[in-house]
Structures are given as structure tokens and as C-alpha cells.
XYZ file of C-alpha atoms in Angstrom:
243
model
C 59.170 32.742 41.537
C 56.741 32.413 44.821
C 57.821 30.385 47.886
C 57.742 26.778 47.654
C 56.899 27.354 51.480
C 55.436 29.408 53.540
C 52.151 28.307 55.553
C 52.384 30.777 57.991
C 49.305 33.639 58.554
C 47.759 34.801 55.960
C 44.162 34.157 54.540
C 43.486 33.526 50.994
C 39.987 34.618 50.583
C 40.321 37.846 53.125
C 41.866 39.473 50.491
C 39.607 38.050 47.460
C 42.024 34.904 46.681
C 40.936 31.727 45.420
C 40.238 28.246 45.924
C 42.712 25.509 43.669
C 41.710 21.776 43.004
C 43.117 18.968 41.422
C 41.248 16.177 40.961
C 42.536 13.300 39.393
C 40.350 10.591 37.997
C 41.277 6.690 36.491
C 38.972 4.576 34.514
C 37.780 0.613 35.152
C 39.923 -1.075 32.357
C 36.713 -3.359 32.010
C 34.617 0.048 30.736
C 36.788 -0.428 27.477
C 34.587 -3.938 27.400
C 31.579 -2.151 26.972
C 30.208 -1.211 23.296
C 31.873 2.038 21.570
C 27.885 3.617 21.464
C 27.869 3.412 24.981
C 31.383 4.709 26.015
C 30.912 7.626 23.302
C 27.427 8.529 25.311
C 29.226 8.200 28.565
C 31.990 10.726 27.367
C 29.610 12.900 25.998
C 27.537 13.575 29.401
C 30.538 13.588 31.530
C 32.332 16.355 29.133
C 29.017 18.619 28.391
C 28.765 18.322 32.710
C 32.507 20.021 32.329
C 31.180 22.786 29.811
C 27.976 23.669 31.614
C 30.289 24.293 34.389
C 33.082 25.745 32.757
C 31.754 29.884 32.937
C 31.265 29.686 36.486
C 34.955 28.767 37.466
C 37.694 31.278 36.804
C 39.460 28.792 35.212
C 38.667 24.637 34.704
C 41.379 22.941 32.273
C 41.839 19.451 31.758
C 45.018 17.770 31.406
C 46.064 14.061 30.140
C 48.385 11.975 32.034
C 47.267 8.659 29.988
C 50.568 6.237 29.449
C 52.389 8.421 32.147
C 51.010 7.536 35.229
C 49.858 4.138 35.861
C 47.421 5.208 38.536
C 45.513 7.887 36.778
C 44.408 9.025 33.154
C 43.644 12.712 32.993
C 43.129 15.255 35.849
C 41.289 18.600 36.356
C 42.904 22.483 37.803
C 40.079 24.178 39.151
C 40.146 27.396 40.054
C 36.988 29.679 42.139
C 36.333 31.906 44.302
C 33.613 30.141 45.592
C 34.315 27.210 47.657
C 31.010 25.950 47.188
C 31.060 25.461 43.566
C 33.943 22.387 43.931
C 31.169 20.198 45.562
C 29.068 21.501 43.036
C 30.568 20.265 40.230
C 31.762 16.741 41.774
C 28.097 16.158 42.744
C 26.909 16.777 38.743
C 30.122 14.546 37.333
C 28.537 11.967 39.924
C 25.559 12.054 38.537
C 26.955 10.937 35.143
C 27.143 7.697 34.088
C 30.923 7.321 33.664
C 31.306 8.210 36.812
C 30.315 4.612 37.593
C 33.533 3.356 36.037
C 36.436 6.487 37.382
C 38.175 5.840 40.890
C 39.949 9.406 42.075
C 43.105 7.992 43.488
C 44.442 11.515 44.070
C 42.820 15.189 45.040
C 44.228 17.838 46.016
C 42.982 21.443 47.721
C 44.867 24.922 48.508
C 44.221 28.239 48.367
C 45.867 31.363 47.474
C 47.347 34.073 49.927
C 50.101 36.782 50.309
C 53.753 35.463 50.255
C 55.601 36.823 53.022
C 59.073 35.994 51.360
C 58.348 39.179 48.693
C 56.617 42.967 48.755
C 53.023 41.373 47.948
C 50.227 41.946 50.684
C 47.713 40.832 48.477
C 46.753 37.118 47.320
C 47.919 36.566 44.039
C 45.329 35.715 41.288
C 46.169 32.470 39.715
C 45.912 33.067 36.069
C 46.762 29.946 33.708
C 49.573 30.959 30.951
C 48.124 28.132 28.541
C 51.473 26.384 28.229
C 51.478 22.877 26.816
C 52.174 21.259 30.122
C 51.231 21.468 34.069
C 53.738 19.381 36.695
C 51.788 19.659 39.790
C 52.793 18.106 43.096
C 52.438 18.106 46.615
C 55.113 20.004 49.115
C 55.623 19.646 52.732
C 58.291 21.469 54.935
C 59.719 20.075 57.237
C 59.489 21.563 61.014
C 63.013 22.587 61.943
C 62.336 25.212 58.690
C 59.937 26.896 60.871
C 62.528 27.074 63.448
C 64.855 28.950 61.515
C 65.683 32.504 62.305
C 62.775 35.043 59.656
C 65.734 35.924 58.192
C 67.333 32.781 57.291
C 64.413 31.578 56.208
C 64.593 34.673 53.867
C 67.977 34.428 52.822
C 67.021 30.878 51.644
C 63.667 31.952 49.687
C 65.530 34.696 47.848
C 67.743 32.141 46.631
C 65.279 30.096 45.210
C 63.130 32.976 43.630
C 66.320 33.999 41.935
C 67.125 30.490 40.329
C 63.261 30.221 39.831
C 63.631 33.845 37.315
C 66.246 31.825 35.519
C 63.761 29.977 33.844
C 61.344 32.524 32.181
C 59.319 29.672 30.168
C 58.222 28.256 33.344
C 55.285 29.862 35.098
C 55.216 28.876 38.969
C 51.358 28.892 40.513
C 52.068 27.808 44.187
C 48.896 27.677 46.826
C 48.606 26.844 50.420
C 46.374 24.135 52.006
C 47.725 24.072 55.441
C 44.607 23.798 57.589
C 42.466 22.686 54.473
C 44.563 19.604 53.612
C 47.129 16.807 54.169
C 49.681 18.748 52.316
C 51.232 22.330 53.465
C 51.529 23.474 49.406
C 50.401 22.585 46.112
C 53.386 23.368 43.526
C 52.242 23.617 40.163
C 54.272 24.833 37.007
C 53.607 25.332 33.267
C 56.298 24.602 30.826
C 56.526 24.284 27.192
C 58.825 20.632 27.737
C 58.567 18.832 31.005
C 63.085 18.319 30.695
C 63.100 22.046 31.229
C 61.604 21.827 34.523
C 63.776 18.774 35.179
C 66.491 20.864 34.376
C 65.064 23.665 36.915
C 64.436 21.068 39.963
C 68.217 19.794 39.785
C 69.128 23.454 39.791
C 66.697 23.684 43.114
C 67.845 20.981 44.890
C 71.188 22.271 45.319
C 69.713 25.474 47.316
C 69.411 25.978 50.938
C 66.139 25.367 51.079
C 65.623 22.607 49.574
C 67.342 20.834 52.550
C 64.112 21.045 54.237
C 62.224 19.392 52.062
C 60.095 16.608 53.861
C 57.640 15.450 50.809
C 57.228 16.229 47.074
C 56.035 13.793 45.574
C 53.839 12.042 43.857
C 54.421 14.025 40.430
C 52.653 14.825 37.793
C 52.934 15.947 34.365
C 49.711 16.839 32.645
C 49.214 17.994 28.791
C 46.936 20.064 28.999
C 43.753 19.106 26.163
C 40.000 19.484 25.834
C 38.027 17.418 28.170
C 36.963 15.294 25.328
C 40.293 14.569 23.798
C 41.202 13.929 27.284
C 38.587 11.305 27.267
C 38.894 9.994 23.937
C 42.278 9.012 24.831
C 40.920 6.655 27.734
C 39.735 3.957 24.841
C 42.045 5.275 21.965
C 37.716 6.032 20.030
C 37.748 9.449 19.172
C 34.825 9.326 16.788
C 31.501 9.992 18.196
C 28.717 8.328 17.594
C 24.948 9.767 16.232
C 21.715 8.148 15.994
């Protein structure tokens, strides 16, 4: 299991690492108002935007949080090389015309680079597992962890990998955005059921790092869909409409 923390030097794209995103998106409850022809067309061009791009991200998946989170209906993980290609993509889902009717109450940015709490000097690739479900959150040290002798600090992180390997059915994908973002980490985990990585987080907060936990929160747990069942389930119309 990587560190939960670690922000200290290290640079994800010197050694051909990658850029994360999560962008979260809500919908107007009034666009459920308007007539089923024209939400189906507005689906349509905001999911073939998603396609087009699709090839040029190393990964782009789409997960539902609809009658989870009362802020937000489905978010994106986004993964490049190519920094570039984020605004790319926001710019052409602008363009679209449900993007008239979706707020983005949360997004979040890291990148990948070496852990220094294991034998890896290279960024790891983040490579999706394709289990059901994806509980991503932000994480944020607090300072007297920095302060902490390297090999406390060590101590502590072995710890945690160790419980983390406990759990084989949960896949840990942990980035940095200190420097690039409010947040020092994004955690992010696929599971096959979200209680296992309940089960897994009261293990961790026992540890001895987890007293130095400052925020992790909000969270979310995504099931991960196609963009356009993603969609459909934002007005519960799933059948699409020809001329």
C-alpha cells in the first residue's frame, strides 16, 4: 500500500508520471423540466465529447454518485501525461449544451511521483484495476508529521503499508498535489464493496499515523459506469431518442 503522505521532493513528470483529476459535476434539478428530446440530445453531445476524448487520456472513467451525495451526481478520474489535455477537455464539455445546466462543486488535481517510504525511485503508473467502486478523497498532514524524526515517520508508514496488504481486494492509487493544489494528497481506492474499505479505514485509524491526520474528507464513493448510464441516471430516461 503507498503512503497516505508524503509531499516531500520528488517530481512526478521528471520521471514520466502522470497528471490525476477528479472532476465532479451536479445537474440544475430544473433541467429535468425540460422535454425528454432535449435532455436525451444534451446527454448525447456531452457523452460523444467524453468518447472523442477518451484515446487520448491513459485512462478517463466515469463514476455515479447519484442518491449518495447530495451535492454531486457522477464524477470523472482522469488520467495523462499531458497536462494540457485537462483544459482541453473541460473547454469541449463547455462547449456542450448540458454544460449550461452542471455546477462542479468539487475538483481535484495531483500527480504521481516516487514514494520515499518504499524501494521505488520511479513514479508509479496509475493503472485502473476496473473494480466496481472508486472512494476518492482528499488528505492533508498535519505539520508536526513533518517534524518527526525520517525514521519515525518510517516506522509509522510501514505500519500502514502492512495493514494496507491485508486487504488484497482493495487497490490503493495515491497522488500528490502539494504545490498544484489545496490538498497535499488525493487518496483513491478500488474495492469490490465500499464496507470493505470501511472495514480497512477503522483498521487505519488505530495506526500511528493516522494521529496526524489534519483533513480527509469530503468522501466519495463512485460506481464506476459508462458516461451515458452515468447520465441517464441524472433523469431516471435511459431511452434515447431518434428522429
Amino acid at each position: 500500500m503507498s503512503d497516505h503522505p508524503a509531499s516531500e521532493n520528488g517530481s512526478g513528470q521528471g520521471g514520466g508520471g502522470q497528471y490525476i483529476a477528479y472532476t465532479y459535476y451536479r445537474v440544475d434539478p430544473a433541467w429535468r423540466r425540460l422535454p425528454v428530446e432535449e435532455r436525451a440530445a444534451a446527454k448525447d453531445a456531452f457523452a460523444e465529447t467524453l468518447d472523442e476524448f477518451a484515446p487520448q487520456f491513459d485512462n478517463l472513467r466515469t463514476y455515479s454518485v447519484t442518491g449518495v451525495r447530495p451535492e454531486c451526481d457522477f464524477f470523472t478520474w482522469k488520467i495523462t501525461s499531458r497536462y494540457d489535455l485537462l483544459g482541453e477537455l473541460g473547454a469541449a464539455l463547455n462547449a456542450t449544451p448540458l454544460a449550461g445546466w452542471l455546477s462542479t462543486p468539487y475538483s481535484y488535481l495531483a500527480t504521481t511521483k516516487a514514494s520515499q517510504y518504499t524501494s521505488a525511485r520511479r513514479a508509479r503508473k496509475i493503472t485502473p484495476q476496473g473494480s466496481k467502486y472508486l472512494v476518492v478523497y482528499p488528505f492533508i498532514k498535519t505539520r508536526p508529521w513533518y517534524a518527526l524524526p525520517a525514521s519515525d515517520r518510517q516506522r509509522a508508514m510501514d505500519e500502514h503499508i502492512r495493514i494496507g496488504a491485508e486487504y488484497p481486494s482493495i487497490h490503493n492509487h495515491t497522488t500528490y498535489s502539494f504545490g498544484i493544489d489545496d490538498q497535499e494528497f488525493m487518496t483513491a481506492f478500488e474495492c469490490d464493496e465500499p464496507a470493505d474499505f470501511m472495514h480497512l479505514m477503522l483498521t487505519l485509524r488505530e495506526s500511528e499515523a493516522s494521529r496526524y491526520t489534519e483533513v480527509d474528507t469530503p468522501i466519495f464513493v463512485g460506481q464506476h459506469m459508462d458516461i451515458r448510464a452515468a447520465l441517464d441516471r441524472l433523469d431516471g430516461v435511459n431511452a434515447h431518442v431518434t428522429a
